[in-house]
């Protein structure tokens, strides 16, 4: 499983050196795509468990989440060091101001950067020790991953030139995953009873 | 394992110190056996695609001194990295999907305030307008750039043959509209037919070309066959492809990208490092086929020739 999750990474590396027309843009996009995909895959674990009752899948959730973080981190590093610093011949001292300007000026980068920052504490607190130490707080802290996913999809929506097909696909999948969770929370029997009693009272 | 690591760091240093990144990358791939082995698959895919592409006819043309110091981008990148939404919105799809375009016979319909309107066969246009080669910089609004050796003729010559009248203040250009041949037109991503426009004095400028070839051969379909506009000081999307109509009009035409996002794409679309796209900077550009960026020049480096067209124009407002 670990190695399967690394396949996209190694594929990107080979493509990067395979005489691409726009190699830097390629790896920036590819790492971005895989960040979103791994976020969605991680968020799909609970719905899969709800629908199929496949409890064992919970064990891989942490690894999937950490891979999402790995791709987001790579995405950010490529943007900052390869695209901003190396491509533009910018020294380390200037790099911070370049990144800062981008974050302040460009909403899609602001949103992406916030998502990246929000993921850091989740990655740091992913160990068993941290889980135990935080107890109930751990659960509520890790709920921020929903926000990260929303910001990630928004980041994609904002940056495309015109064709919204792919951002829409990611957004729909995310909405679907949320829908399954919500459906689980709703007490169907209670709802049914409520509707039923309402209907019958209407009849009278 | 150690050997591989050393080589990875080697190439990084090379890239920083040396300019010919392109060649180094090839060498790097050759040197590192592991990477070479893995990259065999995509390499095969690329070469088989190139084999499938039709042979382009060799053209007869006069060489000129335009851009003689510029180093053209690799032909592979020029013909496989394209924005041509009529054949899909990804960069790689036009090279495949555009092969369904029928380019023979081809004609351009001329309308509006001209003495000689009508439907002109491309062959007849080419008989009157001898071809020449010019190497120009090409700057996309998405902040990447190429250097392309175009083969074509000055648009000004053709306009003179049509004899425009006093009401012809602008020229509106249109691409073919045929969703059967251009599957991308089945989607409403842009308003079809693709429409572009130039002020008549811009269109008459000696730098403006109608191109029918690249790299000495007839122009591939994905690059806008059989005839396209080349305005080197404007962003790529002004350089309308596969032209079937030219209208000489009094009112400023609305271009497709202007209609799609008026705050992001203007009618003029002059390359201008000082006016950013709302979502990204235009001060620098990625050089296609390289890891590097370069500074974007005012009017894409053609300021000496064209700046006088815009004296007194607020280029921030009329972007």
Short mmCIF file of C-alpha atoms in Angstrom, two decimals:
data_model
loop_
_atom_site.label_atom_id
_atom_site.label_comp_id
_atom_site.label_asym_id
_atom_site.label_seq_id
_atom_site.Cartn_x
_atom_site.Cartn_y
_atom_site.Cartn_z
CA UNK A 1 0.00 0.00 0.00
CA UNK A 2 2.81 2.37 0.96
CA UNK A 3 4.52 1.81 -2.37
CA UNK A 4 1.31 2.14 -4.35
CA UNK A 5 0.87 5.59 -2.83
CA UNK A 6 4.36 6.50 -3.99
CA UNK A 7 3.80 5.48 -7.63
CA UNK A 8 2.40 8.90 -8.65
CA UNK A 9 5.45 10.54 -7.11
CA UNK A 10 7.95 8.44 -9.03
CA UNK A 11 5.96 8.80 -12.23
CA UNK A 12 6.10 12.58 -11.82
CA UNK A 13 9.85 12.49 -11.33
CA UNK A 14 10.38 10.58 -14.56
CA UNK A 15 7.99 12.84 -16.45
CA UNK A 16 9.74 15.91 -15.08
CA UNK A 17 12.96 14.85 -16.75
CA UNK A 18 11.31 13.46 -19.89
CA UNK A 19 11.78 16.58 -22.00
CA UNK A 20 8.49 18.22 -21.09
CA UNK A 21 7.37 21.43 -22.79
CA UNK A 22 6.64 23.02 -19.43
CA UNK A 23 8.20 20.78 -16.75
CA UNK A 24 7.75 23.13 -13.80
CA UNK A 25 4.09 23.71 -14.55
CA UNK A 26 3.68 19.96 -15.04
CA UNK A 27 5.01 18.99 -11.60
CA UNK A 28 3.16 21.84 -9.92
CA UNK A 29 -0.12 20.66 -11.40
CA UNK A 30 0.57 16.96 -10.90
CA UNK A 31 1.43 17.34 -7.21
CA UNK A 32 -1.65 19.56 -6.80
CA UNK A 33 -3.86 16.95 -8.48
CA UNK A 34 -2.51 14.16 -6.27
CA UNK A 35 -2.88 16.29 -3.13
CA UNK A 36 -6.58 16.66 -3.85
CA UNK A 37 -6.96 13.02 -4.81
CA UNK A 38 -5.33 11.77 -1.61
CA UNK A 39 -7.40 14.17 0.48
CA UNK A 40 -10.56 12.82 -1.12
CA UNK A 41 -9.40 9.20 -0.79
CA UNK A 42 -8.69 9.80 2.92
CA UNK A 43 -12.11 11.36 3.38
CA UNK A 44 -13.68 8.40 1.56
CA UNK A 45 -12.57 5.95 4.27
CA UNK A 46 -15.42 6.72 6.66
CA UNK A 47 -18.16 6.68 3.98
CA UNK A 48 -16.84 3.32 2.71
CA UNK A 49 -17.08 2.01 6.25
CA UNK A 50 -20.60 3.38 6.61
CA UNK A 51 -21.82 1.87 3.35
CA UNK A 52 -19.93 -1.43 3.26
CA UNK A 53 -19.19 -1.89 6.96
CA UNK A 54 -15.60 -2.64 5.99
CA UNK A 55 -13.96 -1.83 9.31
CA UNK A 56 -10.40 -2.88 8.47
CA UNK A 57 -10.05 0.06 6.12
CA UNK A 58 -9.72 2.39 9.11
CA UNK A 59 -6.19 1.13 9.62
CA UNK A 60 -4.90 2.68 6.40
CA UNK A 61 -6.57 6.04 6.98
CA UNK A 62 -3.64 7.55 8.81
CA UNK A 63 -1.22 6.56 6.07
CA UNK A 64 -3.51 7.95 3.37
CA UNK A 65 -3.83 11.19 5.27
CA UNK A 66 -0.08 11.45 5.67
CA UNK A 67 0.34 10.86 1.96
CA UNK A 68 -2.13 13.69 1.29
CA UNK A 69 0.12 15.84 3.46
CA UNK A 70 3.21 14.55 1.64
CA UNK A 71 1.80 15.60 -1.76
CA UNK A 72 0.61 18.97 -0.42
CA UNK A 73 4.06 19.59 1.07
CA UNK A 74 5.76 18.64 -2.22
CA UNK A 75 3.31 20.88 -4.07
CA UNK A 76 4.20 23.82 -1.83
CA UNK A 77 7.96 23.15 -2.03
CA UNK A 78 7.83 23.00 -5.82
CA UNK A 79 5.86 26.24 -5.96
CA UNK A 80 8.19 28.06 -3.58
CA UNK A 81 11.60 26.69 -4.42
CA UNK A 82 11.40 25.45 -7.99
CA UNK A 83 8.88 27.81 -9.53
CA UNK A 84 9.37 31.01 -7.55
CA UNK A 85 13.01 30.80 -6.47
CA UNK A 86 14.85 28.69 -9.02
CA UNK A 87 12.91 29.58 -12.18
CA UNK A 88 13.09 33.28 -11.41
CA UNK A 89 16.64 33.40 -10.09
CA UNK A 90 15.47 34.65 -6.74
CA UNK A 91 17.72 34.30 -3.71
CA UNK A 92 16.52 32.94 -0.39
CA UNK A 93 16.32 36.40 1.12
CA UNK A 94 13.92 37.58 -1.58
CA UNK A 95 11.96 34.34 -1.66
CA UNK A 96 9.98 35.14 1.48
CA UNK A 97 8.81 38.45 0.06
CA UNK A 98 7.83 36.76 -3.23
CA UNK A 99 5.79 34.13 -1.39
CA UNK A 100 4.26 36.77 0.85
CA UNK A 101 3.26 38.93 -2.13
CA UNK A 102 1.66 35.98 -3.86
CA UNK A 103 -0.28 34.97 -0.75
CA UNK A 104 -1.55 38.49 -0.17
CA UNK A 105 -2.32 39.32 -3.81
CA UNK A 106 -3.74 36.12 -5.23
CA UNK A 107 -6.80 34.63 -3.54
CA UNK A 108 -6.22 31.13 -4.90
CA UNK A 109 -2.78 31.06 -3.36
CA UNK A 110 -4.12 32.50 -0.08
CA UNK A 111 -6.65 29.71 0.12
CA UNK A 112 -4.15 27.01 -0.85
CA UNK A 113 -1.65 28.27 1.69
CA UNK A 114 -4.23 28.27 4.49
CA UNK A 115 -5.13 24.68 3.62
CA UNK A 116 -1.43 23.76 3.77
CA UNK A 117 -1.01 25.43 7.17
CA UNK A 118 -4.09 23.70 8.54
CA UNK A 119 -2.72 20.32 7.51
CA UNK A 120 0.55 20.73 9.42
CA UNK A 121 -0.92 20.25 12.95
CA UNK A 122 -2.90 17.27 11.70
CA UNK A 123 0.25 15.60 10.38
CA UNK A 124 2.15 16.41 13.58
CA UNK A 125 -0.57 14.97 15.82
CA UNK A 126 -1.04 11.81 13.76
CA UNK A 127 1.10 9.61 16.03
CA UNK A 128 -0.40 7.19 18.55
CA UNK A 129 1.21 9.10 21.39
CA UNK A 130 -0.35 12.37 20.30
CA UNK A 131 -3.69 10.70 19.83
CA UNK A 132 -3.63 9.45 23.41
CA UNK A 133 -2.35 12.69 24.82
CA UNK A 134 -5.01 14.81 23.13
CA UNK A 135 -7.85 12.41 23.85
CA UNK A 136 -11.17 13.90 22.85
CA UNK A 137 -9.54 17.04 21.54
CA UNK A 138 -7.82 14.97 18.85
CA UNK A 139 -11.13 14.20 17.17
CA UNK A 140 -12.28 17.78 17.05
CA UNK A 141 -8.85 18.96 15.87
CA UNK A 142 -8.83 16.46 13.03
CA UNK A 143 -12.27 17.55 11.90
CA UNK A 144 -10.53 20.55 10.33
CA UNK A 145 -9.58 18.22 7.49
CA UNK A 146 -13.05 18.89 6.08
CA UNK A 147 -12.19 22.56 5.87
CA UNK A 148 -8.84 21.70 4.26
CA UNK A 149 -10.62 19.70 1.54
CA UNK A 150 -13.08 22.52 0.86
CA UNK A 151 -10.25 25.06 0.65
CA UNK A 152 -8.28 22.72 -1.62
CA UNK A 153 -11.15 22.41 -4.09
CA UNK A 154 -11.74 26.18 -3.92
CA UNK A 155 -8.03 26.72 -4.64
CA UNK A 156 -8.45 24.67 -7.84
CA UNK A 157 -11.68 26.46 -8.85
CA UNK A 158 -9.98 29.82 -8.59
CA UNK A 159 -6.93 29.06 -10.64
CA UNK A 160 -8.35 27.46 -13.81
CA UNK A 161 -8.65 29.70 -16.84
CA UNK A 162 -12.01 28.68 -18.16
CA UNK A 163 -12.68 24.97 -18.23
CA UNK A 164 -14.22 24.15 -14.82
CA UNK A 165 -14.81 20.45 -15.55
CA UNK A 166 -12.11 19.06 -13.25
CA UNK A 167 -12.77 21.34 -10.26
CA UNK A 168 -16.46 20.47 -10.58
CA UNK A 169 -15.63 16.74 -10.49
CA UNK A 170 -13.57 17.15 -7.31
CA UNK A 171 -16.28 19.33 -5.74
CA UNK A 172 -18.99 16.77 -6.55
CA UNK A 173 -17.01 13.90 -5.06
CA UNK A 174 -16.39 15.93 -1.94
CA UNK A 175 -20.09 16.83 -1.72
CA UNK A 176 -20.96 13.14 -2.15
CA UNK A 177 -18.64 12.16 0.70
CA UNK A 178 -20.19 14.79 2.95
CA UNK A 179 -23.67 13.59 1.97
CA UNK A 180 -22.90 10.04 3.12
CA UNK A 181 -21.68 11.32 6.48
CA UNK A 182 -24.76 13.51 6.91
CA UNK A 183 -27.06 10.67 5.92
CA UNK A 184 -25.48 8.58 8.68
CA UNK A 185 -26.11 11.29 11.25
CA UNK A 186 -29.75 11.74 10.39
CA UNK A 187 -32.05 9.56 12.44
CA UNK A 188 -34.13 8.19 9.57
CA UNK A 189 -36.72 6.56 11.77
CA UNK A 190 -37.38 9.74 13.65
CA UNK A 191 -37.56 11.69 10.41
CA UNK A 192 -39.97 9.20 8.90
CA UNK A 193 -42.18 9.31 11.97
CA UNK A 194 -42.16 13.08 11.92
CA UNK A 195 -43.19 13.22 8.28
CA UNK A 196 -45.74 10.50 8.76
CA UNK A 197 -47.41 12.12 11.76
CA UNK A 198 -47.44 15.43 9.98
CA UNK A 199 -49.10 13.85 6.97
CA UNK A 200 -51.71 12.09 9.02
CA UNK A 201 -52.51 15.23 10.93
CA UNK A 202 -53.01 16.96 7.60
CA UNK A 203 -55.49 14.34 6.59
CA UNK A 204 -57.61 15.01 9.61
CA UNK B 1 22.07 3.74 -4.21
CA UNK B 2 24.86 6.17 -3.29
CA UNK B 3 25.89 6.56 -6.91
CA UNK B 4 22.40 7.52 -7.91
CA UNK B 5 22.19 10.13 -5.17
CA UNK B 6 25.45 11.74 -6.25
CA UNK B 7 24.22 12.08 -9.77
CA UNK B 8 20.96 13.63 -8.71
CA UNK B 9 22.85 16.38 -6.91
CA UNK B 10 25.26 16.73 -9.85
CA UNK B 11 22.55 17.69 -12.23
CA UNK B 12 21.12 20.23 -9.84
CA UNK B 13 24.42 22.08 -9.77
CA UNK B 14 24.77 21.84 -13.52
CA UNK B 15 21.40 23.39 -14.00
CA UNK B 16 22.26 26.34 -11.85
CA UNK B 17 25.57 27.05 -13.53
CA UNK B 18 24.79 26.19 -17.13
CA UNK B 19 22.27 27.70 -19.49
CA UNK B 20 21.73 24.86 -21.93
CA UNK B 21 19.30 23.08 -19.66
CA UNK B 22 17.67 21.23 -22.50
CA UNK B 23 20.76 19.34 -23.57
CA UNK B 24 21.75 18.60 -20.02
CA UNK B 25 18.47 17.00 -19.30
CA UNK B 26 18.94 14.65 -22.19
CA UNK B 27 22.45 13.83 -21.00
CA UNK B 28 21.19 13.39 -17.49
CA UNK B 29 18.60 10.89 -18.63
CA UNK B 30 21.22 9.01 -20.63
CA UNK B 31 23.60 8.94 -17.69
CA UNK B 32 21.21 7.74 -15.03
CA UNK B 33 20.30 4.25 -16.03
CA UNK B 34 17.35 3.84 -13.68
CA UNK B 35 15.54 6.96 -14.78
CA UNK B 36 16.27 6.19 -18.40
CA UNK B 37 14.75 2.75 -18.04
CA UNK B 38 11.58 4.15 -16.48
CA UNK B 39 11.28 6.92 -19.02
CA UNK B 40 11.40 4.47 -21.92
CA UNK B 41 7.64 4.05 -21.80
CA UNK B 42 6.65 7.72 -22.15
CA UNK B 43 9.45 8.23 -24.68
CA UNK B 44 8.00 5.45 -26.83
CA UNK B 45 4.56 6.98 -26.51
CA UNK B 46 5.85 10.34 -27.71
CA UNK B 47 7.73 8.90 -30.65
CA UNK B 48 4.74 6.85 -31.77
CA UNK B 49 2.57 9.98 -31.61
CA UNK B 50 5.11 11.80 -33.76
CA UNK B 51 5.00 8.96 -36.29
CA UNK B 52 1.23 9.17 -36.47
CA UNK B 53 1.30 12.90 -37.22
CA UNK B 54 0.98 13.60 -40.95
CA UNK B 55 3.97 14.79 -42.94
CA UNK B 56 3.95 18.52 -43.53
CA UNK B 57 4.66 19.81 -47.03
CA UNK B 58 7.88 21.73 -47.56
CA UNK B 59 7.26 25.37 -48.50
CA UNK B 60 9.10 27.77 -50.79
CA UNK B 61 9.84 31.06 -49.08
CA UNK B 62 12.28 33.90 -48.70
CA UNK B 63 14.43 34.07 -45.55
CA UNK B 64 14.42 37.36 -43.66
CA UNK B 65 16.52 38.84 -40.88
CA UNK B 66 13.58 38.91 -38.43
CA UNK B 67 14.68 37.21 -35.23
CA UNK B 68 17.87 35.80 -36.69
CA UNK B 69 19.46 35.91 -33.23
CA UNK B 70 16.61 34.04 -31.55
CA UNK B 71 16.87 30.33 -30.88
CA UNK B 72 13.64 28.59 -31.92
CA UNK B 73 11.82 26.38 -29.42
CA UNK B 74 12.01 22.63 -30.16
CA UNK B 75 9.56 21.76 -32.94
CA UNK B 76 8.18 18.96 -30.77
CA UNK B 77 7.03 21.45 -28.14
CA UNK B 78 5.67 23.94 -30.66
CA UNK B 79 3.50 21.23 -32.23
CA UNK B 80 2.37 19.40 -29.07
CA UNK B 81 1.85 22.15 -26.48
CA UNK B 82 -1.10 24.08 -27.89
CA UNK B 83 -4.09 26.10 -26.77
CA UNK B 84 -6.77 25.46 -29.38
CA UNK B 85 -10.06 25.08 -27.48
CA UNK B 86 -11.86 23.97 -30.66
CA UNK B 87 -10.00 20.70 -30.10
CA UNK B 88 -10.18 20.44 -26.31
CA UNK B 89 -8.97 22.49 -23.38
CA UNK B 90 -5.82 20.55 -22.52
CA UNK B 91 -2.48 21.47 -24.07
CA UNK B 92 -1.92 18.02 -25.50
CA UNK B 93 -5.33 17.35 -27.07
CA UNK B 94 -5.13 19.61 -30.20
CA UNK B 95 -2.15 17.68 -31.59
CA UNK B 96 -4.37 14.59 -31.71
CA UNK B 97 -7.92 15.93 -32.08
CA UNK B 98 -7.13 18.56 -34.73
CA UNK B 99 -6.32 15.88 -37.29
CA UNK B 100 -10.07 15.73 -38.05
CA UNK B 101 -9.95 19.25 -39.54
CA UNK B 102 -10.35 19.40 -43.33
CA UNK B 103 -8.12 22.14 -44.71
CA UNK B 104 -8.63 21.61 -48.44
CA UNK B 105 -10.33 23.43 -50.05
CA UNK B 106 -10.11 26.54 -47.84
CA UNK B 107 -11.34 30.05 -48.38
CA UNK B 108 -11.59 33.33 -46.50
CA UNK B 109 -14.78 35.37 -46.80
CA UNK B 110 -14.14 39.11 -46.81
CA UNK B 111 -17.03 41.38 -45.76
CA UNK B 112 -17.67 44.97 -44.74
CA UNK B 113 -16.27 48.24 -45.94
CA UNK B 114 -13.86 47.08 -48.66
CA UNK B 115 -13.83 47.63 -52.41
CA UNK B 116 -13.20 43.97 -53.10
CA UNK B 117 -15.35 41.83 -50.82
CA UNK B 118 -15.97 38.16 -51.59
CA UNK B 119 -14.86 34.63 -51.00
CA UNK B 120 -11.14 34.19 -51.61
CA UNK B 121 -9.63 30.78 -52.22
CA UNK B 122 -6.50 30.31 -50.16
CA UNK B 123 -4.56 29.30 -53.29
CA UNK B 124 -5.46 32.59 -54.97
CA UNK B 125 -4.42 34.58 -51.91
CA UNK B 126 -1.08 32.77 -51.84
CA UNK B 127 -0.47 33.42 -55.56
CA UNK B 128 -0.55 37.16 -54.90
CA UNK B 129 1.31 37.05 -51.60
CA UNK B 130 4.76 35.41 -51.67
CA UNK B 131 5.87 33.66 -48.49
CA UNK B 132 8.72 34.65 -46.22
CA UNK B 133 10.13 33.32 -42.95
CA UNK B 134 10.28 35.38 -39.77
CA UNK B 135 11.37 34.21 -36.35
CA UNK B 136 9.22 35.80 -33.65
CA UNK B 137 8.83 35.51 -29.93
CA UNK B 138 5.43 34.13 -28.93
CA UNK B 139 4.05 35.02 -25.49
CA UNK B 140 0.95 33.32 -24.08
CA UNK B 141 -1.29 35.16 -21.60
CA UNK B 142 -0.70 32.17 -19.30
CA UNK B 143 2.88 33.42 -18.82
CA UNK B 144 4.81 30.98 -20.96
CA UNK B 145 6.70 31.73 -24.14
CA UNK B 146 8.18 30.16 -27.24
CA UNK B 147 10.25 31.27 -30.22
CA UNK B 148 8.64 30.25 -33.50
CA UNK B 149 9.93 30.46 -37.08
CA UNK B 150 6.76 31.38 -38.97
CA UNK B 151 6.30 31.20 -42.73
CA UNK B 152 3.71 33.58 -44.11
CA UNK B 153 3.06 36.96 -45.68
CA UNK B 154 2.45 40.47 -44.32
CA UNK B 155 -1.24 41.00 -43.57
CA UNK B 156 -0.84 44.61 -44.77
CA UNK B 157 -0.24 43.41 -48.36
CA UNK B 158 -3.47 41.41 -48.37
CA UNK B 159 -5.44 44.30 -46.82
CA UNK B 160 -4.17 46.66 -49.53
CA UNK B 161 -5.40 44.22 -52.19
CA UNK B 162 -8.87 44.37 -50.60
CA UNK B 163 -8.89 48.20 -50.58
CA UNK B 164 -10.66 49.06 -47.32
CA UNK B 165 -12.90 52.15 -47.15
CA UNK B 166 -12.98 54.99 -44.64
CA UNK B 167 -15.43 53.20 -42.34
CA UNK B 168 -13.10 50.24 -41.92
CA UNK B 169 -11.73 51.13 -38.47
CA UNK B 170 -11.32 47.55 -37.25
CA UNK B 171 -10.96 44.06 -38.69
CA UNK B 172 -12.87 41.21 -37.11
CA UNK B 173 -11.47 37.72 -37.71
CA UNK B 174 -13.34 34.45 -37.29
CA UNK B 175 -12.25 30.83 -37.00
CA UNK B 176 -14.17 28.06 -38.74
CA UNK B 177 -17.32 27.05 -36.85
CA UNK B 178 -18.09 23.40 -37.49
CA UNK B 179 -18.59 21.21 -34.39
CA UNK B 180 -18.34 18.08 -36.57
CA UNK B 181 -14.75 18.92 -37.46
CA UNK B 182 -14.02 20.83 -34.28
CA UNK B 183 -15.40 18.69 -31.42
CA UNK B 184 -14.46 21.26 -28.77
CA UNK B 185 -17.18 23.53 -30.16
CA UNK B 186 -19.79 21.13 -28.80
CA UNK B 187 -18.93 22.51 -25.38
CA UNK B 188 -19.80 26.09 -24.50
CA UNK B 189 -16.45 26.84 -22.88
CA UNK B 190 -16.11 29.83 -25.24
CA UNK B 191 -18.51 31.62 -27.55
CA UNK B 192 -18.16 30.13 -31.05
CA UNK B 193 -17.01 30.93 -33.64
CA UNK B 194 -13.77 32.08 -32.06
CA UNK B 195 -13.58 35.77 -32.82
CA UNK B 196 -10.70 38.22 -32.65
CA UNK B 197 -10.11 41.78 -33.77
CA UNK B 198 -7.46 44.36 -34.51
CA UNK B 199 -7.56 48.08 -35.04
CA UNK B 200 -6.92 48.67 -38.76
CA UNK B 201 -3.61 50.48 -38.09
CA UNK B 202 -2.50 47.55 -35.92
CA UNK B 203 -3.46 45.11 -38.67
CA UNK B 204 -1.52 47.16 -41.24
CA UNK B 205 1.64 47.14 -39.12
CA UNK B 206 4.50 45.50 -41.04
CA UNK B 207 5.19 43.01 -38.22
CA UNK B 208 1.75 41.38 -38.54
CA UNK B 209 1.72 38.17 -40.55
CA UNK B 210 -0.75 35.69 -41.91
CA UNK B 211 1.10 32.41 -41.34
CA UNK B 212 0.71 29.25 -43.37
CA UNK B 213 3.83 27.51 -42.13
CA UNK B 214 6.21 26.85 -39.24
CA UNK B 215 9.78 25.51 -39.35
CA UNK B 216 9.83 25.77 -43.15
CA UNK B 217 6.88 23.43 -43.63
CA UNK B 218 3.14 23.89 -43.96
CA UNK B 219 1.54 24.66 -40.61
CA UNK B 220 0.24 21.65 -38.63
CA UNK B 221 -3.49 21.60 -37.92
CA UNK B 222 -3.01 22.02 -34.17
CA UNK B 223 -1.11 25.24 -34.85
CA UNK B 224 -3.95 26.78 -36.86
CA UNK B 225 -3.84 25.30 -40.37
CA UNK B 226 -4.19 26.33 -43.05
CA UNK B 227 -3.89 30.02 -42.22
CA UNK B 228 -3.61 31.97 -38.97
CA UNK B 229 -2.81 35.40 -37.65
CA UNK B 230 0.54 36.29 -36.03
CA UNK B 231 0.78 39.53 -34.02
CA UNK B 232 4.03 39.11 -32.10
CA UNK B 233 3.56 41.95 -29.59
CA UNK B 234 0.18 40.67 -28.40
CA UNK B 235 -0.72 37.69 -26.20
CA UNK B 236 -1.12 34.36 -27.95
CA UNK B 237 -4.93 34.30 -27.93
CA UNK B 238 -5.04 37.30 -30.30
CA UNK B 239 -3.26 35.15 -32.90
CA UNK B 240 -6.48 33.58 -34.20
CA UNK B 241 -6.21 30.22 -35.97
CA UNK B 242 -7.86 28.56 -39.00
CA UNK B 243 -9.36 31.83 -40.25
CA UNK B 244 -12.44 31.70 -42.51
CA UNK B 245 -13.75 35.25 -42.23
CA UNK B 246 -12.48 38.83 -42.14
CA UNK B 247 -14.94 41.69 -41.62
CA UNK B 248 -13.95 45.34 -42.04
CA UNK B 249 -16.10 47.17 -39.49
CA UNK B 250 -16.54 50.56 -37.86
CA UNK B 251 -17.18 49.34 -34.29
CA UNK B 252 -14.61 47.62 -32.10
CA UNK B 253 -15.33 43.87 -32.32
CA UNK B 254 -15.75 41.73 -29.18
CA UNK B 255 -13.19 38.95 -28.99
CA UNK B 256 -14.11 35.53 -27.61
CA UNK B 257 -11.90 35.81 -24.54
CA UNK B 258 -13.15 39.33 -23.86
CA UNK B 259 -16.70 37.96 -23.83
CA UNK B 260 -15.69 35.02 -21.63
CA UNK B 261 -13.91 37.06 -18.93
CA UNK B 262 -13.92 40.84 -19.60
CA UNK B 263 -11.95 41.64 -16.45
CA UNK B 264 -9.14 39.26 -17.35
CA UNK B 265 -8.75 39.56 -21.13
CA UNK B 266 -8.96 42.88 -22.95
CA UNK B 267 -9.38 43.79 -26.60
CA UNK B 268 -5.81 45.04 -26.95
CA UNK B 269 -4.04 42.22 -25.09
CA UNK B 270 -0.64 43.79 -25.67
CA UNK B 271 2.15 41.96 -23.89
CA UNK B 272 2.80 44.18 -20.90
CA UNK B 273 4.91 43.16 -17.88
CA UNK B 274 3.49 46.07 -15.89
CA UNK B 275 -0.16 45.04 -16.16
CA UNK B 276 -0.79 41.78 -14.29
CA UNK B 277 -3.49 39.31 -15.08
CA UNK B 278 -5.84 39.49 -12.05
CA UNK B 279 -4.72 36.02 -10.97
CA UNK B 280 -1.04 35.87 -11.96
CA UNK B 281 1.90 38.09 -12.74
CA UNK B 282 2.82 38.99 -16.30
CA UNK B 283 6.25 40.31 -15.38
CA UNK B 284 7.96 36.99 -16.06
CA UNK B 285 7.40 34.05 -18.35
CA UNK B 286 8.26 30.37 -18.41
CA UNK B 287 10.45 29.43 -21.35
CA UNK B 288 8.95 26.35 -22.96
CA UNK B 289 11.28 23.35 -22.86
CA UNK B 290 13.21 24.72 -19.90
CA UNK B 291 13.04 24.96 -16.11
CA UNK B 292 13.64 28.67 -16.24
CA UNK B 293 11.69 31.87 -16.52
CA UNK B 294 12.78 35.07 -18.18
CA UNK B 295 11.72 38.69 -17.78
CA UNK B 296 8.83 39.64 -20.02
CA UNK B 297 9.61 42.61 -22.26
CA UNK B 298 7.23 45.46 -23.02
CA UNK B 299 5.31 44.61 -26.19
CA UNK B 300 7.12 41.26 -26.10
CA UNK B 301 10.35 42.96 -27.14
CA UNK B 302 8.84 44.77 -30.13
CA UNK B 303 8.38 48.13 -28.37
CA UNK B 304 10.66 50.01 -30.78
CA UNK B 305 8.46 49.02 -33.68
CA UNK B 306 4.97 49.23 -32.18
CA UNK B 307 4.94 51.56 -29.15
CA UNK B 308 3.98 54.50 -31.40
CA UNK B 309 0.66 52.78 -32.15
CA UNK B 310 -0.35 53.43 -28.54
CA UNK B 311 0.86 56.94 -27.77
CA UNK B 312 -1.64 58.56 -25.42
CA UNK B 313 -3.41 55.26 -24.72
CA UNK B 314 -3.72 54.28 -21.04
CA UNK B 315 -2.45 50.70 -21.34
CA UNK B 316 -3.62 49.88 -17.80
CA UNK B 317 -7.18 50.72 -18.77
CA UNK B 318 -7.03 49.37 -22.31
CA UNK B 319 -5.23 46.14 -21.45
#
